PDB file of C-alpha atoms in Angstrom:
ATOM      1  CA  MET T   1     205.045 -14.002  35.893  1.00 59.00           C
ATOM      2  CA  GLU T   2     208.374 -15.855  35.449  1.00 60.00           C
ATOM      3  CA  LYS T   3     209.571 -13.265  32.994  1.00 55.00           C
ATOM      4  CA  LEU T   4     208.720 -10.476  35.294  1.00 53.00           C
ATOM      5  CA  LEU T   5     210.491 -12.194  38.271  1.00 53.00           C
ATOM      6  CA  LYS T   6     213.550 -12.766  36.104  1.00 56.00           C
ATOM      7  CA  TRP T   7     213.659  -9.125  34.807  1.00 48.00           C
ATOM      8  CA  SER T   8     213.172  -7.806  38.369  1.00 55.00           C
ATOM      9  CA  THR T   9     215.964  -9.976  39.766  1.00 57.00           C
ATOM     10  CA  GLU T  10     218.419  -9.058  36.921  1.00 56.00           C
ATOM     11  CA  ASN T  11     217.656  -5.363  37.184  1.00 56.00           C
ATOM     12  CA  SER T  12     217.618  -4.976  40.954  1.00 58.00           C
ATOM     13  CA  ASP T  13     221.089  -6.417  41.622  1.00 55.00           C
ATOM     14  CA  PRO T  14     222.948  -3.742  43.738  1.00 55.00           C
ATOM     15  CA  SER T  15     226.141  -4.567  42.033  1.00 56.00           C
ATOM     16  CA  ASN T  16     224.732  -3.181  38.808  1.00 52.00           C
ATOM     17  CA  VAL T  17     223.923   0.228  40.255  1.00 50.00           C
ATOM     18  CA  PRO T  18     227.274   2.008  40.061  1.00 47.00           C
ATOM     19  CA  GLN T  19     228.046   0.900  36.536  1.00 53.00           C
ATOM     20  CA  GLN T  20     225.903   1.796  33.435  1.00 54.00           C
ATOM     21  CA  PRO T  21     225.316  -1.459  31.609  1.00 49.00           C
ATOM     22  CA  THR T  22     226.076  -1.556  27.888  1.00 53.00           C
ATOM     23  CA  THR T  23     223.410  -2.256  25.294  1.00 51.00           C
ATOM     24  CA  GLN T  24     224.630  -5.822  25.101  1.00 51.00           C
ATOM     25  CA  GLU T  25     224.623  -6.241  28.846  1.00 44.00           C
ATOM     26  CA  LYS T  26     221.127  -4.603  29.460  1.00 43.00           C
ATOM     27  CA  SER T  27     218.419  -7.052  30.016  1.00 49.00           C
ATOM     28  CA  GLU T  28     215.638  -6.207  27.565  1.00 57.00           C
ATOM     29  CA  LEU T  29     212.042  -5.941  28.795  1.00 56.00           C
ATOM     30  CA  ASP T  30     209.674  -7.598  26.345  1.00 59.00           C
ATOM     31  CA  PRO T  31     206.058  -6.452  25.770  1.00 59.00           C
ATOM     32  CA  GLU T  32     204.600  -9.243  27.974  1.00 60.00           C
ATOM     33  CA  VAL T  33     206.562  -7.981  31.034  1.00 55.00           C
ATOM     34  CA  ILE T  34     205.420  -4.355  30.226  1.00 54.00           C
ATOM     35  CA  ASP T  35     201.768  -5.549  30.256  1.00 55.00           C
ATOM     36  CA  LEU T  36     202.373  -7.267  33.636  1.00 55.00           C
ATOM     37  CA  ILE T  37     203.865  -4.054  35.104  1.00 60.00           C
ATOM     38  CA  LEU T  38     201.658  -1.391  33.665  1.00 60.00           C
ATOM     39  CA  GLY T  39     198.571  -3.292  32.615  1.00 80.00           C
ATOM     40  CA  LYS T  40     197.324  -3.472  28.980  1.00 93.00           C
ATOM     41  CA  SER T  41     196.036  -0.301  27.477  1.00 96.00           C
ATOM     42  CA  ASP T  42     192.251   0.125  26.909  1.00 97.00           C
ATOM     43  CA  ALA T  43     192.814  -0.088  23.172  1.00 97.00           C
ATOM     44  CA  VAL T  44     194.515  -3.380  23.461  1.00 97.00           C
ATOM     45  CA  GLN T  45     191.931  -4.750  25.819  1.00 98.00           C
ATOM     46  CA  MET T  46     189.126  -3.601  23.264  1.00 98.00           C
ATOM     47  CA  ARG T  47     190.863  -5.272  20.328  1.00 98.00           C
ATOM     48  CA  GLU T  48     191.408  -8.386  22.299  1.00 98.00           C
ATOM     49  CA  ALA T  49     187.712  -8.590  23.378  1.00 98.00           C
ATOM     50  CA  VAL T  50     186.623  -8.286  19.778  1.00 98.00           C
ATOM     51  CA  GLU T  51     189.046 -10.890  18.674  1.00 98.00           C
ATOM     52  CA  ALA T  52     187.902 -13.247  21.413  1.00 98.00           C
ATOM     53  CA  VAL T  53     184.289 -12.996  20.172  1.00 98.00           C
ATOM     54  CA  SER T  54     185.455 -13.447  16.622  1.00 98.00           C
ATOM     55  CA  ASN T  55     187.455 -16.577  17.387  1.00 98.00           C
ATOM     56  CA  PRO T  56     185.357 -19.751  16.881  1.00 96.00           C
ATOM     57  CA  GLU T  57     187.573 -21.488  19.442  1.00 97.00           C
ATOM     58  CA  THR T  58     186.468 -19.160  22.231  1.00 98.00           C
ATOM     59  CA  ASN T  59     183.749 -20.821  24.402  1.00 98.00           C
ATOM     60  CA  LEU T  60     180.452 -19.106  25.089  1.00 98.00           C
ATOM     61  CA  ASP T  61     181.312 -17.995  28.683  1.00 98.00           C
ATOM     62  CA  ASP T  62     184.515 -16.397  27.632  1.00 98.00           C
ATOM     63  CA  LYS T  63     182.725 -14.581  24.735  1.00 98.00           C
ATOM     64  CA  LYS T  64     180.220 -13.245  27.296  1.00 98.00           C
ATOM     65  CA  ILE T  65     183.066 -12.090  29.537  1.00 98.00           C
ATOM     66  CA  ALA T  66     184.833 -10.402  26.600  1.00 98.00           C
ATOM     67  CA  LEU T  67     181.594  -8.519  25.630  1.00 98.00           C
ATOM     68  CA  ASP T  68     180.966  -7.536  29.281  1.00 98.00           C
ATOM     69  CA  ASN T  69     184.597  -6.068  29.421  1.00 98.00           C
ATOM     70  CA  LEU T  70     184.097  -4.324  26.052  1.00 98.00           C
ATOM     71  CA  GLU T  71     180.889  -2.667  27.239  1.00 98.00           C
ATOM     72  CA  MET T  72     182.620  -1.413  30.388  1.00 98.00           C
ATOM     73  CA  LEU T  73     185.450  -0.010  28.391  1.00 98.00           C
ATOM     74  CA  VAL T  74     183.265   1.855  25.933  1.00 98.00           C
ATOM     75  CA  GLU T  75     181.469   3.664  28.757  1.00 98.00           C
ATOM     76  CA  GLN T  76     184.403   6.085  28.363  1.00 98.00           C
ATOM     77  CA  ILE T  77     183.723   8.444  25.476  1.00 97.00           C
ATOM     78  CA  ASP T  78     187.398   8.227  24.227  1.00 98.00           C
ATOM     79  CA  ASN T  79     187.185   4.455  24.147  1.00 98.00           C
ATOM     80  CA  ALA T  80     183.808   4.594  22.405  1.00 98.00           C
ATOM     81  CA  ASN T  81     185.379   6.837  19.745  1.00 98.00           C
ATOM     82  CA  ASP T  82     188.331   4.484  19.387  1.00 98.00           C
ATOM     83  CA  ILE T  83     185.936   1.836  18.015  1.00 98.00           C
ATOM     84  CA  GLU T  84     185.873   3.816  14.807  1.00 98.00           C
ATOM     85  CA  ASN T  85     189.610   4.869  15.051  1.00 97.00           C
ATOM     86  CA  MET T  86     190.496   1.148  15.345  1.00 98.00           C
ATOM     87  CA  ASN T  87     188.061   0.070  12.651  1.00 98.00           C
ATOM     88  CA  LEU T  88     186.214  -2.179  15.005  1.00 98.00           C
ATOM     89  CA  TRP T  89     182.623  -1.278  14.152  1.00 98.00           C
ATOM     90  CA  PRO T  90     182.428  -3.727  11.150  1.00 98.00           C
ATOM     91  CA  GLN T  91     183.364  -6.709  13.371  1.00 98.00           C
ATOM     92  CA  ILE T  92     181.128  -5.528  16.307  1.00 98.00           C
ATOM     93  CA  LEU T  93     178.085  -5.059  13.984  1.00 98.00           C
ATOM     94  CA  SER T  94     178.785  -8.475  12.376  1.00 98.00           C
ATOM     95  CA  PHE T  95     178.210  -9.994  15.850  1.00 98.00           C
ATOM     96  CA  LEU T  96     174.585  -8.901  15.657  1.00 98.00           C
ATOM     97  CA  SER T  97     173.997 -12.023  13.532  1.00 97.00           C
ATOM     98  CA  LEU T  98     175.547 -14.444  16.084  1.00 97.00           C
ATOM     99  CA  PRO T  99     173.263 -17.373  16.707  1.00 97.00           C
ATOM    100  CA  GLU T 100     173.207 -17.081  20.506  1.00 97.00           C
ATOM    101  CA  ALA T 101     170.537 -14.552  21.654  1.00 97.00           C
ATOM    102  CA  SER T 102     172.504 -13.853  24.839  1.00 97.00           C
ATOM    103  CA  LEU T 103     175.488 -12.780  22.832  1.00 98.00           C
ATOM    104  CA  ARG T 104     173.346 -10.608  20.491  1.00 98.00           C
ATOM    105  CA  THR T 105     171.900  -8.956  23.645  1.00 98.00           C
ATOM    106  CA  GLN T 106     175.413  -8.101  24.859  1.00 98.00           C
ATOM    107  CA  VAL T 107     176.642  -6.799  21.436  1.00 98.00           C
ATOM    108  CA  ILE T 108     173.566  -4.526  21.311  1.00 98.00           C
ATOM    109  CA  TRP T 109     174.404  -3.315  24.800  1.00 98.00           C
ATOM    110  CA  VAL T 110     177.955  -2.489  23.655  1.00 98.00           C
ATOM    111  CA  CYS T 111     176.585  -0.486  20.696  1.00 98.00           C
ATOM    112  CA  GLY T 112     174.000   1.336  22.930  1.00 98.00           C
ATOM    113  CA  THR T 113     176.572   2.250  25.526  1.00 98.00           C
ATOM    114  CA  ALA T 114     179.105   3.506  22.878  1.00 98.00           C
ATOM    115  CA  VAL T 115     176.648   5.857  21.082  1.00 98.00           C
ATOM    116  CA  GLN T 116     174.969   7.212  24.226  1.00 96.00           C
ATOM    117  CA  ASN T 117     175.454  11.022  24.360  1.00 94.00           C
ATOM    118  CA  ASN T 118     178.369  10.678  21.977  1.00 97.00           C
ATOM    119  CA  PRO T 119     177.916  12.473  18.603  1.00 96.00           C
ATOM    120  CA  LYS T 120     181.131  11.010  17.120  1.00 97.00           C
ATOM    121  CA  ALA T 121     180.159   7.461  18.009  1.00 98.00           C
ATOM    122  CA  GLN T 122     176.570   8.115  16.742  1.00 98.00           C
ATOM    123  CA  LYS T 123     177.918   9.230  13.382  1.00 98.00           C
ATOM    124  CA  ALA T 124     180.263   6.284  13.077  1.00 98.00           C
ATOM    125  CA  PHE T 125     177.550   3.849  14.016  1.00 98.00           C
ATOM    126  CA  PHE T 126     175.060   5.524  11.529  1.00 97.00           C
ATOM    127  CA  GLU T 127     177.573   5.569   8.725  1.00 97.00           C
ATOM    128  CA  LYS T 128     178.438   1.843   9.210  1.00 97.00           C
ATOM    129  CA  GLY T 129     174.716   0.936   8.989  1.00 97.00           C
ATOM    130  CA  GLY T 130     174.220   0.185  12.629  1.00 98.00           C
ATOM    131  CA  LEU T 131     170.873   1.941  12.938  1.00 97.00           C
ATOM    132  CA  THR T 132     169.354   0.009  10.118  1.00 96.00           C
ATOM    133  CA  LEU T 133     170.586  -3.269  11.625  1.00 98.00           C
ATOM    134  CA  ILE T 134     169.027  -2.345  15.005  1.00 98.00           C
ATOM    135  CA  LEU T 135     165.665  -1.542  13.416  1.00 97.00           C
ATOM    136  CA  ASN T 136     165.729  -4.863  11.580  1.00 97.00           C
ATOM    137  CA  ILE T 137     166.248  -6.624  14.917  1.00 97.00           C
ATOM    138  CA  ILE T 138     163.259  -4.806  16.420  1.00 97.00           C
ATOM    139  CA  LYS T 139     160.914  -5.635  13.502  1.00 94.00           C
ATOM    140  CA  ASP T 140     161.996  -9.235  13.284  1.00 95.00           C
ATOM    141  CA  ALA T 141     158.879 -11.265  14.491  1.00 92.00           C
ATOM    142  CA  ASP T 142     161.076 -14.169  15.410  1.00 94.00           C
ATOM    143  CA  GLU T 143     163.620 -12.298  17.444  1.00 95.00           C
ATOM    144  CA  ASP T 144     163.923 -12.972  21.210  1.00 94.00           C
ATOM    145  CA  MET T 145     162.133 -10.333  23.211  1.00 94.00           C
ATOM    146  CA  GLU T 146     165.081  -9.618  25.452  1.00 94.00           C
ATOM    147  CA  VAL T 147     167.167  -8.869  22.426  1.00 97.00           C
ATOM    148  CA  LYS T 148     164.480  -6.477  21.153  1.00 96.00           C
ATOM    149  CA  SER T 149     164.309  -4.754  24.470  1.00 95.00           C
ATOM    150  CA  LYS T 150     168.066  -4.095  24.449  1.00 97.00           C
ATOM    151  CA  ALA T 151     167.804  -3.020  20.846  1.00 98.00           C
ATOM    152  CA  LEU T 152     165.381  -0.299  21.902  1.00 97.00           C
ATOM    153  CA  TYR T 153     168.141   0.951  24.200  1.00 97.00           C
ATOM    154  CA  ALA T 154     170.614   1.129  21.299  1.00 98.00           C
ATOM    155  CA  LEU T 155     168.007   2.702  19.061  1.00 98.00           C
ATOM    156  CA  SER T 156     167.404   5.483  21.581  1.00 97.00           C
ATOM    157  CA  GLY T 157     171.091   6.187  21.985  1.00 97.00           C
ATOM    158  CA  ALA T 158     171.628   6.284  18.255  1.00 97.00           C
ATOM    159  CA  ILE T 159     168.963   8.862  17.361  1.00 97.00           C
ATOM    160  CA  LYS T 160     168.541  11.176  20.376  1.00 94.00           C
ATOM    161  CA  HIS T 161     169.971  14.595  19.601  1.00 94.00           C
ATOM    162  CA  TYR T 162     171.420  13.337  16.323  1.00 95.00           C
ATOM    163  CA  PRO T 163     169.344  14.650  13.386  1.00 94.00           C
ATOM    164  CA  PRO T 164     170.874  12.366  10.710  1.00 95.00           C
ATOM    165  CA  GLY T 165     169.936   9.321  12.792  1.00 95.00           C
ATOM    166  CA  LEU T 166     166.413  10.543  13.249  1.00 95.00           C
ATOM    167  CA  ALA T 167     166.161  11.129   9.526  1.00 94.00           C
ATOM    168  CA  GLN T 168     167.330   7.552   8.862  1.00 95.00           C
ATOM    169  CA  PHE T 169     164.967   6.245  11.494  1.00 96.00           C
ATOM    170  CA  GLU T 170     162.080   7.775   9.453  1.00 95.00           C
ATOM    171  CA  LYS T 171     163.489   6.529   6.133  1.00 95.00           C
ATOM    172  CA  ASP T 172     163.650   3.013   7.559  1.00 95.00           C
ATOM    173  CA  GLU T 173     160.018   3.276   8.642  1.00 95.00           C
ATOM    174  CA  GLY T 174     161.074   3.398  12.297  1.00 96.00           C
ATOM    175  CA  TYR T 175     157.766   4.993  13.435  1.00 96.00           C
ATOM    176  CA  ASP T 176     155.828   2.009  11.894  1.00 96.00           C
ATOM    177  CA  VAL T 177     158.187  -0.534  13.361  1.00 96.00           C
ATOM    178  CA  LEU T 178     157.657   0.900  16.902  1.00 95.00           C
ATOM    179  CA  LEU T 179     153.901   1.183  16.456  1.00 93.00           C
ATOM    180  CA  LYS T 180     153.727  -2.382  15.477  1.00 93.00           C
ATOM    181  CA  LEU T 181     155.720  -3.410  18.635  1.00 94.00           C
ATOM    182  CA  LEU T 182     153.424  -1.268  20.744  1.00 92.00           C
ATOM    183  CA  GLU T 183     150.447  -3.143  19.210  1.00 90.00           C
ATOM    184  CA  THR T 184     151.825  -6.589  19.519  1.00 91.00           C
ATOM    185  CA  SER T 185     154.064  -6.577  22.709  1.00 91.00           C
ATOM    186  CA  ASN T 186     152.976  -7.219  26.235  1.00 90.00           C
ATOM    187  CA  ASP T 187     156.497  -6.609  27.616  1.00 93.00           C
ATOM    188  CA  ILE T 188     156.184  -3.716  30.015  1.00 93.00           C
ATOM    189  CA  GLN T 189     159.879  -2.907  29.868  1.00 93.00           C
ATOM    190  CA  SER T 190     159.797  -2.604  26.079  1.00 95.00           C
ATOM    191  CA  LEU T 191     156.589  -0.384  26.136  1.00 95.00           C
ATOM    192  CA  ARG T 192     158.241   1.888  28.681  1.00 95.00           C
ATOM    193  CA  LYS T 193     161.354   2.211  26.466  1.00 95.00           C
ATOM    194  CA  ILE T 194     159.352   3.047  23.404  1.00 96.00           C
ATOM    195  CA  ILE T 195     157.227   5.700  25.143  1.00 96.00           C
ATOM    196  CA  PHE T 196     160.227   7.266  26.862  1.00 95.00           C
ATOM    197  CA  LEU T 197     161.973   7.429  23.451  1.00 95.00           C
ATOM    198  CA  PHE T 198     158.972   9.247  21.963  1.00 95.00           C
ATOM    199  CA  ASN T 199     158.822  11.681  24.764  1.00 95.00           C
ATOM    200  CA  THR T 200     162.523  12.436  24.253  1.00 94.00           C
ATOM    201  CA  LEU T 201     162.016  12.792  20.503  1.00 94.00           C
ATOM    202  CA  LEU T 202     159.052  15.088  21.000  1.00 93.00           C
ATOM    203  CA  MET T 203     161.174  17.451  23.087  1.00 91.00           C
ATOM    204  CA  GLN T 204     163.964  17.249  20.490  1.00 91.00           C
ATOM    205  CA  ASP T 205     161.885  18.008  17.389  1.00 90.00           C
ATOM    206  CA  PRO T 206     158.254  18.596  18.565  1.00 91.00           C
ATOM    207  CA  ASP T 207     156.704  19.722  15.268  1.00 89.00           C
ATOM    208  CA  THR T 208     158.095  17.024  13.038  1.00 91.00           C
ATOM    209  CA  VAL T 209     157.767  14.080  15.547  1.00 93.00           C
ATOM    210  CA  ALA T 210     154.196  15.137  16.496  1.00 92.00           C
ATOM    211  CA  MET T 211     153.124  15.111  12.930  1.00 92.00           C
ATOM    212  CA  ARG T 212     154.538  11.618  12.341  1.00 92.00           C
ATOM    213  CA  ILE T 213     152.859  10.421  15.457  1.00 90.00           C
ATOM    214  CA  LYS T 214     149.478  12.080  14.349  1.00 88.00           C
ATOM    215  CA  GLU T 215     149.733  10.406  10.949  1.00 91.00           C
ATOM    216  CA  ARG T 216     149.984   6.945  12.584  1.00 91.00           C
ATOM    217  CA  GLY T 217     147.484   7.202  15.323  1.00 89.00           C
ATOM    218  CA  PHE T 218     149.971   6.780  18.168  1.00 90.00           C
ATOM    219  CA  ALA T 219     147.846   8.750  20.638  1.00 88.00           C
ATOM    220  CA  LYS T 220     144.968   6.238  20.274  1.00 90.00           C
ATOM    221  CA  LYS T 221     147.332   3.377  20.995  1.00 92.00           C
ATOM    222  CA  MET T 222     148.806   5.148  24.012  1.00 93.00           C
ATOM    223  CA  ILE T 223     145.377   5.536  25.459  1.00 93.00           C
ATOM    224  CA  ASN T 224     144.737   1.809  24.927  1.00 93.00           C
ATOM    225  CA  ILE T 225     148.046   1.040  26.707  1.00 94.00           C
ATOM    226  CA  LEU T 226     147.060   3.300  29.546  1.00 93.00           C
ATOM    227  CA  ASP T 227     143.703   1.549  29.869  1.00 94.00           C
ATOM    228  CA  GLU T 228     145.334  -1.927  29.804  1.00 93.00           C
ATOM    229  CA  TYR T 229     148.445  -1.344  31.956  1.00 92.00           C
ATOM    230  CA  GLY T 230     148.029   1.982  33.792  1.00 90.00           C
ATOM    231  CA  GLU T 231     146.863   0.546  37.064  1.00 91.00           C
ATOM    232  CA  LYS T 232     149.479  -2.266  36.992  1.00 91.00           C
ATOM    233  CA  ASP T 233     152.496  -0.052  36.338  1.00 94.00           C
ATOM    234  CA  GLU T 234     152.761   3.479  37.689  1.00 95.00           C
ATOM    235  CA  ASP T 235     155.984   4.314  35.678  1.00 95.00           C
ATOM    236  CA  LEU T 236     154.393   3.313  32.469  1.00 95.00           C
ATOM    237  CA  ALA T 237     151.201   5.278  33.192  1.00 95.00           C
ATOM    238  CA  ASP T 238     153.397   8.329  34.012  1.00 96.00           C
ATOM    239  CA  LYS T 239     155.167   8.134  30.697  1.00 95.00           C
ATOM    240  CA  VAL T 240     151.983   7.659  28.711  1.00 95.00           C
ATOM    241  CA  ASN T 241     150.436  10.765  30.394  1.00 95.00           C
ATOM    242  CA  LYS T 242     153.542  12.786  29.706  1.00 94.00           C
ATOM    243  CA  PHE T 243     153.280  11.752  26.104  1.00 94.00           C
ATOM    244  CA  LEU T 244     149.603  12.739  25.763  1.00 92.00           C
ATOM    245  CA  LEU T 245     150.239  16.057  27.576  1.00 91.00           C
ATOM    246  CA  PHE T 246     153.167  16.894  25.269  1.00 88.00           C
ATOM    247  CA  ILE T 247     151.016  16.063  22.203  1.00 85.00           C
ATOM    248  CA  LYS T 248     148.323  18.350  23.481  1.00 81.00           C
ATOM    249  CA  GLY T 249     150.955  21.041  24.122  1.00 77.00           C
ATOM    250  CA  VAL T 250     151.997  21.066  20.525  1.00 72.00           C
ATOM    251  CA  LYS T 251     148.418  21.502  19.403  1.00 57.00           C
ATOM    252  CA  CYS T 252     147.991  18.307  17.323  1.00 47.00           C
ATOM    253  CA  ASN T 253     144.437  17.068  17.152  1.00 43.00           C
ATOM    254  CA  PHE T 254     144.036  13.337  17.458  1.00 42.00           C
ATOM    255  CA  GLU T 255     140.905  11.176  17.175  1.00 44.00           C
ATOM    256  CA  THR T 256     140.593   8.770  19.996  1.00 40.00           C
TER     257      THR T 256
END
């Protein structure tokens, strides 16, 4: 702020107006002052956020703030694409192994927001191995449930309307990973996310997805979920019913 005040004073002196200052006489404006006047660019803020999380000297609260700011920045598609342009994906994905569950949750949130409805970011995330890392988090029996729930959000964004992502999802046994979570989790929010994802995938590629579902007995599990939670959660019941109606519509025969 002192630099800004000094520059403002030097360059607003009326006596300087009539006469063009020479190069030697001109007071130079350094980058810090430019930042104070114009504000830092989004790219600079993104890099600084990643550096803050990478820095072992940064305290936990400041890392959370940095990730929160980063998530807001990548809501804009151009900024999300700049993650790849600035080669930030490797660092961001390395944060998925941070020891603090709260930070891992926020990192996954950043990933999920960046890839949402963004084919370029989906491609970069996929090519950097992000999809496999997210599935590993979901299938980790010891992982925090809140982290898993946020991972479902990132998974959904990574594979919806992106065929290479859906193919990798199948290669990484994603159907089996989600079926196991359906069988073992009593977290309503996670169950909703899984069923919503399958409903979306069924609209995206009905024949292939319906066949994979049939092979694994998903319909039977959905009926069990409806019996157990349907009266407690209207939204969940609605999603299960849509799933079952969709399956019936693609003429797959399931034993229940």
